[in-house]
PDB file of C-alpha atoms in Angstrom:
ATOM      1  CA  UNK B 271       1.539 -26.633 -10.906  1.00 65.00           C
ATOM      2  CA  UNK B 272       3.903 -24.613  -8.820  1.00 75.00           C
ATOM      3  CA  UNK B 273       2.629 -21.204  -7.498  1.00 92.00           C
ATOM      4  CA  UNK B 274       5.814 -19.456  -8.970  1.00 96.00           C
ATOM      5  CA  UNK B 275       7.484 -21.007 -12.037  1.00 96.00           C
ATOM      6  CA  UNK B 276      10.816 -19.956 -13.255  1.00 96.00           C
ATOM      7  CA  UNK B 277      12.411 -20.885 -16.555  1.00 96.00           C
ATOM      8  CA  UNK B 278      14.771 -22.109 -17.403  1.00 96.00           C
ATOM      9  CA  UNK B 279      15.965 -24.027 -14.378  1.00 95.00           C
ATOM     10  CA  UNK B 280      19.604 -24.150 -15.536  1.00 96.00           C
ATOM     11  CA  UNK B 281      21.446 -22.102 -18.152  1.00 97.00           C
ATOM     12  CA  UNK B 282      24.972 -21.859 -19.363  1.00 97.00           C
ATOM     13  CA  UNK B 283      25.687 -18.775 -21.563  1.00 96.00           C
ATOM     14  CA  UNK B 284      28.650 -17.110 -23.068  1.00 97.00           C
ATOM     15  CA  UNK B 285      30.054 -13.645 -22.048  1.00 97.00           C
ATOM     16  CA  UNK B 286      28.417 -10.828 -23.962  1.00 97.00           C
ATOM     17  CA  UNK B 287      25.191 -12.720 -24.709  1.00 97.00           C
ATOM     18  CA  UNK B 288      21.747 -11.417 -23.806  1.00 96.00           C
ATOM     19  CA  UNK B 289      19.774 -13.736 -21.743  1.00 97.00           C
ATOM     20  CA  UNK B 290      16.258 -13.579 -20.352  1.00 97.00           C
ATOM     21  CA  UNK B 291      14.948 -15.422 -17.154  1.00 98.00           C
ATOM     22  CA  UNK B 292      11.165 -15.769 -16.947  1.00 97.00           C
ATOM     23  CA  UNK B 293       8.940 -15.951 -13.982  1.00 98.00           C
ATOM     24  CA  UNK B 294       5.155 -16.510 -13.760  1.00 97.00           C
ATOM     25  CA  UNK B 295       2.935 -16.834 -10.754  1.00 97.00           C
ATOM     26  CA  UNK B 296      -0.602 -18.119 -10.051  1.00 95.00           C
ATOM     27  CA  UNK B 297      -0.931 -16.517  -6.621  1.00 93.00           C
ATOM     28  CA  UNK B 298      -2.714 -13.391  -7.947  1.00 94.00           C
ATOM     29  CA  UNK B 299      -0.201 -11.205  -6.031  1.00 94.00           C
ATOM     30  CA  UNK B 300       0.688  -7.712  -7.210  1.00 94.00           C
ATOM     31  CA  UNK B 301       4.211  -7.854  -5.761  1.00 94.00           C
ATOM     32  CA  UNK B 302       7.014  -9.575  -7.508  1.00 96.00           C
ATOM     33  CA  UNK B 303      10.751  -9.546  -6.997  1.00 96.00           C
ATOM     34  CA  UNK B 304      13.986 -10.749  -8.508  1.00 97.00           C
ATOM     35  CA  UNK B 305      16.836 -11.952  -6.045  1.00 96.00           C
ATOM     36  CA  UNK B 306      20.325 -13.368  -6.620  1.00 96.00           C
ATOM     37  CA  UNK B 307      22.017 -15.714  -4.322  1.00 93.00           C
ATOM     38  CA  UNK B 308      25.846 -16.077  -4.054  1.00 92.00           C
ATOM     39  CA  UNK B 309      27.708 -18.309  -1.783  1.00 83.00           C
ATOM     40  CA  UNK B 310      28.194 -16.785   1.732  1.00 79.00           C
ATOM     41  CA  UNK B 311      25.892 -13.938   0.869  1.00 82.00           C
ATOM     42  CA  UNK B 312      22.182 -13.360   1.587  1.00 82.00           C
ATOM     43  CA  UNK B 313      19.600 -13.032  -1.102  1.00 91.00           C
ATOM     44  CA  UNK B 314      20.325  -9.762  -2.842  1.00 93.00           C
ATOM     45  CA  UNK B 315      17.466  -7.675  -4.364  1.00 93.00           C
ATOM     46  CA  UNK B 316      17.905  -6.843  -8.037  1.00 96.00           C
ATOM     47  CA  UNK B 317      14.419  -5.449  -8.940  1.00 96.00           C
ATOM     48  CA  UNK B 318      10.958  -5.365  -7.589  1.00 94.00           C
ATOM     49  CA  UNK B 319       7.571  -4.464  -8.831  1.00 95.00           C
ATOM     50  CA  UNK B 320       4.516  -3.578  -6.837  1.00 93.00           C
ATOM     51  CA  UNK B 321       2.080  -3.656  -9.709  1.00 92.00           C
ATOM     52  CA  UNK B 322       2.182  -3.863 -13.499  1.00 93.00           C
ATOM     53  CA  UNK B 323       3.129  -0.107 -13.863  1.00 93.00           C
ATOM     54  CA  UNK B 324       5.598  -0.083 -11.072  1.00 94.00           C
ATOM     55  CA  UNK B 325       9.303  -1.107 -11.362  1.00 96.00           C
ATOM     56  CA  UNK B 326      11.994  -0.413  -8.758  1.00 94.00           C
ATOM     57  CA  UNK B 327      15.728  -0.964  -8.653  1.00 94.00           C
ATOM     58  CA  UNK B 328      17.039  -2.943  -5.735  1.00 92.00           C
ATOM     59  CA  UNK B 329      20.562  -3.118  -4.285  1.00 88.00           C
ATOM     60  CA  UNK B 330      22.333  -4.639  -7.348  1.00 94.00           C
ATOM     61  CA  UNK B 331      20.366  -3.520 -10.527  1.00 95.00           C
ATOM     62  CA  UNK B 332      23.441  -2.664 -12.654  1.00 96.00           C
ATOM     63  CA  UNK B 333      23.702  -4.956 -15.705  1.00 96.00           C
ATOM     64  CA  UNK B 334      20.069  -6.180 -15.494  1.00 97.00           C
ATOM     65  CA  UNK B 335      16.702  -4.988 -16.741  1.00 97.00           C
ATOM     66  CA  UNK B 336      13.258  -6.248 -16.005  1.00 97.00           C
ATOM     67  CA  UNK B 337       9.934  -6.323 -17.566  1.00 97.00           C
ATOM     68  CA  UNK B 338       6.496  -6.742 -16.000  1.00 97.00           C
ATOM     69  CA  UNK B 339       4.358  -7.888 -18.803  1.00 93.00           C
ATOM     70  CA  UNK B 340       1.243  -8.657 -16.732  1.00 95.00           C
ATOM     71  CA  UNK B 341       0.325  -9.129 -13.053  1.00 95.00           C
ATOM     72  CA  UNK B 342       1.486 -12.749 -13.389  1.00 96.00           C
ATOM     73  CA  UNK B 343       4.665 -12.306 -15.319  1.00 97.00           C
ATOM     74  CA  UNK B 344       8.013 -10.658 -14.404  1.00 98.00           C
ATOM     75  CA  UNK B 345      11.023 -11.306 -16.478  1.00 98.00           C
ATOM     76  CA  UNK B 346      14.620 -10.499 -15.798  1.00 98.00           C
ATOM     77  CA  UNK B 347      17.154  -9.739 -18.608  1.00 98.00           C
ATOM     78  CA  UNK B 348      20.979  -9.583 -18.706  1.00 96.00           C
ATOM     79  CA  UNK B 349      21.686  -7.405 -21.570  1.00 92.00           C
ATOM     80  CA  UNK B 350      25.262  -8.459 -21.884  1.00 96.00           C
ATOM     81  CA  UNK B 351      26.131 -11.259 -19.505  1.00 97.00           C
ATOM     82  CA  UNK B 352      29.449 -11.260 -17.632  1.00 97.00           C
ATOM     83  CA  UNK B 353      31.062 -14.064 -15.617  1.00 96.00           C
ATOM     84  CA  UNK B 354      30.334 -12.435 -12.205  1.00 95.00           C
ATOM     85  CA  UNK B 355      26.800 -12.729 -12.954  1.00 97.00           C
ATOM     86  CA  UNK B 356      27.098 -16.366 -12.393  1.00 97.00           C
ATOM     87  CA  UNK B 357      24.620 -17.031  -9.492  1.00 96.00           C
ATOM     88  CA  UNK B 358      21.359 -18.646  -8.469  1.00 96.00           C
ATOM     89  CA  UNK B 359      18.467 -16.295  -9.361  1.00 97.00           C
ATOM     90  CA  UNK B 360      15.098 -16.457  -7.480  1.00 97.00           C
ATOM     91  CA  UNK B 361      11.737 -14.936  -8.398  1.00 97.00           C
ATOM     92  CA  UNK B 362       9.398 -14.314  -5.540  1.00 96.00           C
ATOM     93  CA  UNK B 363       5.819 -13.000  -4.918  1.00 96.00           C
ATOM     94  CA  UNK B 364       4.063 -11.531  -1.976  1.00 94.00           C
ATOM     95  CA  UNK B 365       0.726 -10.444  -0.946  1.00 92.00           C
ATOM     96  CA  UNK B 366       1.972  -7.386   0.809  1.00 87.00           C
ATOM     97  CA  UNK B 367       4.878  -6.207   3.120  1.00 82.00           C
ATOM     98  CA  UNK B 368       3.884  -8.065   6.158  1.00 83.00           C
ATOM     99  CA  UNK B 369       3.269 -11.359   4.304  1.00 89.00           C
ATOM    100  CA  UNK B 370       5.897 -14.047   3.523  1.00 92.00           C
ATOM    101  CA  UNK B 371       7.335 -14.407   0.136  1.00 95.00           C
ATOM    102  CA  UNK B 372       6.572 -17.446  -2.047  1.00 96.00           C
ATOM    103  CA  UNK B 373       9.708 -18.275  -4.093  1.00 96.00           C
ATOM    104  CA  UNK B 374      10.195 -20.039  -7.361  1.00 96.00           C
ATOM    105  CA  UNK B 375      12.564 -23.014  -7.873  1.00 94.00           C
ATOM    106  CA  UNK B 376      15.472 -20.802  -8.824  1.00 95.00           C
ATOM    107  CA  UNK B 377      17.439 -20.492 -12.081  1.00 96.00           C
ATOM    108  CA  UNK B 378      21.073 -21.471 -11.871  1.00 96.00           C
ATOM    109  CA  UNK B 379      22.875 -19.322 -14.408  1.00 97.00           C
ATOM    110  CA  UNK B 380      26.535 -19.876 -15.416  1.00 97.00           C
ATOM    111  CA  UNK B 381      28.180 -17.254 -17.587  1.00 97.00           C
ATOM    112  CA  UNK B 382      31.477 -18.578 -19.218  1.00 97.00           C
TER     113      UNK B 382
ATOM    114  CA  UNK R 236      22.622   1.234   4.117  1.00 56.00           C
ATOM    115  CA  UNK R 237      20.404  -1.473   5.718  1.00 66.00           C
ATOM    116  CA  UNK R 238      22.417  -4.438   7.252  1.00 86.00           C
ATOM    117  CA  UNK R 239      20.872  -7.657   8.497  1.00 93.00           C
ATOM    118  CA  UNK R 240      23.326  -9.902  10.364  1.00 95.00           C
ATOM    119  CA  UNK R 241      22.637 -13.506  11.319  1.00 96.00           C
ATOM    120  CA  UNK R 242      24.684 -15.466  13.843  1.00 96.00           C
ATOM    121  CA  UNK R 243      26.078 -18.049  13.947  1.00 96.00           C
ATOM    122  CA  UNK R 244      26.949 -18.740  10.317  1.00 95.00           C
ATOM    123  CA  UNK R 245      26.635 -22.421  10.884  1.00 96.00           C
ATOM    124  CA  UNK R 246      25.731 -24.654  13.718  1.00 95.00           C
ATOM    125  CA  UNK R 247      26.261 -28.504  14.280  1.00 97.00           C
ATOM    126  CA  UNK R 248      23.909 -30.102  16.907  1.00 97.00           C
ATOM    127  CA  UNK R 249      22.996 -33.592  17.860  1.00 97.00           C
ATOM    128  CA  UNK R 250      19.432 -34.935  17.418  1.00 97.00           C
ATOM    129  CA  UNK R 251      17.286 -33.852  20.473  1.00 97.00           C
ATOM    130  CA  UNK R 252      19.340 -30.807  21.274  1.00 97.00           C
ATOM    131  CA  UNK R 253      17.444 -27.384  21.388  1.00 96.00           C
ATOM    132  CA  UNK R 254      19.040 -24.594  19.583  1.00 96.00           C
ATOM    133  CA  UNK R 255      18.612 -20.939  18.793  1.00 95.00           C
ATOM    134  CA  UNK R 256      19.951 -18.457  16.269  1.00 95.00           C
ATOM    135  CA  UNK R 257      19.994 -14.610  16.156  1.00 98.00           C
ATOM    136  CA  UNK R 258      18.943 -12.050  13.517  1.00 98.00           C
ATOM    137  CA  UNK R 259      20.136  -8.344  14.062  1.00 97.00           C
ATOM    138  CA  UNK R 260      18.513  -5.620  12.055  1.00 96.00           C
ATOM    139  CA  UNK R 261      18.131  -1.826  12.000  1.00 92.00           C
ATOM    140  CA  UNK R 262      15.990  -0.728  14.926  1.00 88.00           C
ATOM    141  CA  UNK R 263      14.576   2.307  12.914  1.00 88.00           C
ATOM    142  CA  UNK R 264      12.137   2.422  10.185  1.00 89.00           C
ATOM    143  CA  UNK R 265      11.015  -1.155  11.057  1.00 92.00           C
ATOM    144  CA  UNK R 266       8.058  -2.627   9.250  1.00 93.00           C
ATOM    145  CA  UNK R 267       8.337  -6.396   9.321  1.00 95.00           C
ATOM    146  CA  UNK R 268      10.811  -9.264  10.147  1.00 96.00           C
ATOM    147  CA  UNK R 269      10.620 -12.562   8.300  1.00 96.00           C
ATOM    148  CA  UNK R 270      11.944 -16.055   8.937  1.00 97.00           C
ATOM    149  CA  UNK R 271      12.557 -18.572   6.177  1.00 97.00           C
ATOM    150  CA  UNK R 272      13.622 -22.257   6.092  1.00 97.00           C
ATOM    151  CA  UNK R 273      15.748 -23.198   3.077  1.00 95.00           C
ATOM    152  CA  UNK R 274      16.570 -26.845   2.485  1.00 94.00           C
ATOM    153  CA  UNK R 275      19.251 -27.880  -0.011  1.00 88.00           C
ATOM    154  CA  UNK R 276      18.001 -27.990  -3.628  1.00 87.00           C
ATOM    155  CA  UNK R 277      14.714 -26.443  -2.733  1.00 90.00           C
ATOM    156  CA  UNK R 278      13.375 -22.845  -2.469  1.00 92.00           C
ATOM    157  CA  UNK R 279      13.154 -20.840   0.763  1.00 94.00           C
ATOM    158  CA  UNK R 280       9.796 -21.418   2.528  1.00 95.00           C
ATOM    159  CA  UNK R 281       8.237 -18.828   4.844  1.00 95.00           C
ATOM    160  CA  UNK R 282       8.243 -19.690   8.549  1.00 97.00           C
ATOM    161  CA  UNK R 283       7.010 -16.550  10.255  1.00 96.00           C
ATOM    162  CA  UNK R 284       6.363 -12.777   9.612  1.00 96.00           C
ATOM    163  CA  UNK R 285       6.328 -10.593  12.689  1.00 96.00           C
ATOM    164  CA  UNK R 286       5.375  -6.843  12.669  1.00 94.00           C
ATOM    165  CA  UNK R 287       4.900  -6.027  16.407  1.00 94.00           C
ATOM    166  CA  UNK R 288       7.535  -5.475  19.064  1.00 94.00           C
ATOM    167  CA  UNK R 289       7.219  -8.467  21.506  1.00 94.00           C
ATOM    168  CA  UNK R 290       5.611 -10.710  18.915  1.00 94.00           C
ATOM    169  CA  UNK R 291       6.099 -14.391  19.480  1.00 97.00           C
ATOM    170  CA  UNK R 292       5.212 -16.939  16.818  1.00 97.00           C
ATOM    171  CA  UNK R 293       5.335 -20.696  17.020  1.00 97.00           C
ATOM    172  CA  UNK R 294       4.901 -23.572  14.491  1.00 95.00           C
ATOM    173  CA  UNK R 295       5.497 -26.904  15.891  1.00 96.00           C
ATOM    174  CA  UNK R 296       8.862 -27.234  17.523  1.00 97.00           C
ATOM    175  CA  UNK R 297      10.005 -23.872  16.017  1.00 97.00           C
ATOM    176  CA  UNK R 298       9.303 -20.472  17.585  1.00 98.00           C
ATOM    177  CA  UNK R 299      10.603 -16.916  17.079  1.00 98.00           C
ATOM    178  CA  UNK R 300      10.642 -13.680  19.134  1.00 98.00           C
ATOM    179  CA  UNK R 301      10.932 -10.177  18.145  1.00 98.00           C
ATOM    180  CA  UNK R 302      12.449  -7.051  19.709  1.00 97.00           C
ATOM    181  CA  UNK R 303      12.196  -4.016  17.364  1.00 96.00           C
ATOM    182  CA  UNK R 304      13.476  -1.522  19.942  1.00 95.00           C
ATOM    183  CA  UNK R 305      16.955  -3.263  20.169  1.00 95.00           C
ATOM    184  CA  UNK R 306      16.751  -4.741  16.610  1.00 95.00           C
ATOM    185  CA  UNK R 307      16.992  -8.533  17.118  1.00 96.00           C
ATOM    186  CA  UNK R 308      14.980 -11.623  16.589  1.00 98.00           C
ATOM    187  CA  UNK R 309      15.607 -15.090  17.847  1.00 98.00           C
ATOM    188  CA  UNK R 310      14.622 -18.312  16.277  1.00 98.00           C
ATOM    189  CA  UNK R 311      14.385 -21.422  18.608  1.00 98.00           C
ATOM    190  CA  UNK R 312      14.186 -25.001  17.598  1.00 98.00           C
ATOM    191  CA  UNK R 313      13.212 -27.382  20.410  1.00 97.00           C
ATOM    192  CA  UNK R 314      14.413 -30.987  20.231  1.00 97.00           C
ATOM    193  CA  UNK R 315      16.222 -30.768  16.908  1.00 97.00           C
ATOM    194  CA  UNK R 316      15.555 -33.535  14.250  1.00 97.00           C
ATOM    195  CA  UNK R 317      17.619 -34.366  11.274  1.00 96.00           C
ATOM    196  CA  UNK R 318      14.947 -33.131   8.969  1.00 96.00           C
ATOM    197  CA  UNK R 319      15.482 -29.643  10.655  1.00 97.00           C
ATOM    198  CA  UNK R 320      18.819 -29.505   8.763  1.00 97.00           C
ATOM    199  CA  UNK R 321      18.619 -26.425   6.491  1.00 97.00           C
ATOM    200  CA  UNK R 322      19.629 -22.787   6.098  1.00 96.00           C
ATOM    201  CA  UNK R 323      17.435 -20.449   8.217  1.00 97.00           C
ATOM    202  CA  UNK R 324      17.127 -17.009   6.655  1.00 96.00           C
ATOM    203  CA  UNK R 325      15.847 -13.845   8.215  1.00 96.00           C
ATOM    204  CA  UNK R 326      14.698 -10.799   6.276  1.00 95.00           C
ATOM    205  CA  UNK R 327      13.971  -7.209   7.402  1.00 94.00           C
ATOM    206  CA  UNK R 328      11.274  -5.052   5.702  1.00 92.00           C
ATOM    207  CA  UNK R 329      11.829  -1.400   6.216  1.00 88.00           C
ATOM    208  CA  UNK R 330       9.118   1.242   6.272  1.00 82.00           C
ATOM    209  CA  UNK R 331       9.932   1.883   2.599  1.00 75.00           C
ATOM    210  CA  UNK R 332       8.834  -1.806   2.004  1.00 76.00           C
ATOM    211  CA  UNK R 333      12.124  -2.875   0.646  1.00 80.00           C
ATOM    212  CA  UNK R 334      13.181  -6.326   2.174  1.00 88.00           C
ATOM    213  CA  UNK R 335      16.781  -7.215   2.882  1.00 89.00           C
ATOM    214  CA  UNK R 336      17.898 -10.783   3.702  1.00 92.00           C
ATOM    215  CA  UNK R 337      20.618 -11.953   6.058  1.00 93.00           C
ATOM    216  CA  UNK R 338      23.199 -14.521   4.908  1.00 93.00           C
ATOM    217  CA  UNK R 339      21.546 -17.218   6.886  1.00 94.00           C
ATOM    218  CA  UNK R 340      22.449 -19.747   9.610  1.00 96.00           C
ATOM    219  CA  UNK R 341      23.106 -23.244   8.317  1.00 96.00           C
ATOM    220  CA  UNK R 342      22.002 -25.925  10.710  1.00 97.00           C
ATOM    221  CA  UNK R 343      23.200 -29.447  10.645  1.00 97.00           C
ATOM    222  CA  UNK R 344      21.485 -32.007  12.855  1.00 97.00           C
ATOM    223  CA  UNK R 345      23.216 -35.342  13.402  1.00 96.00           C
ATOM    224  CA  UNK R 346      21.215 -38.408  14.206  1.00 94.00           C
TER     225      UNK R 346
END
């Protein structure tokens, strides 16, 4: 099994729909992150969590919400999807600030 | 606003060439600098994390250096191979522990 599992891998949804992207990890790390990647841009931070009771906004949190259900689970929700949220979304975990991230396989989301 | 710049945006080299790329980041409030290798259709994989000015890291034919005072890091690949073709990302972690990624350098190695 992968260390960081994202579901679904691909999703097409309609404008205005609510959608949840799920992430679970078996690394035992406290820190979890959601990033989105758009062509020509770096990975941009949406939300991050340093433990179950800690949730922080990243650079581009508008239109998104998150839930840290357990140390191992961190889900990202789009309350009302819009076409410019079409992107590749990555979940990641880390042991600490001076350790590398472990990324999930990504979720390719298309909003039509 | 934290800004991480990578250059060049893309690079085409021949098999056997040595190459290097640059990552520029804010020289203040530094905590760590990461390098990742991202192959098409896969997830980014961590190569190095460096925290001290003057750090040098090496993994096989790939090495990296860090200058926190002037805000740059170099990634070197010696004797490039076709399997080195990937996007190389750098990421800057500030003292507030927020990590910002650059847009990456896309390397193409022709056999």
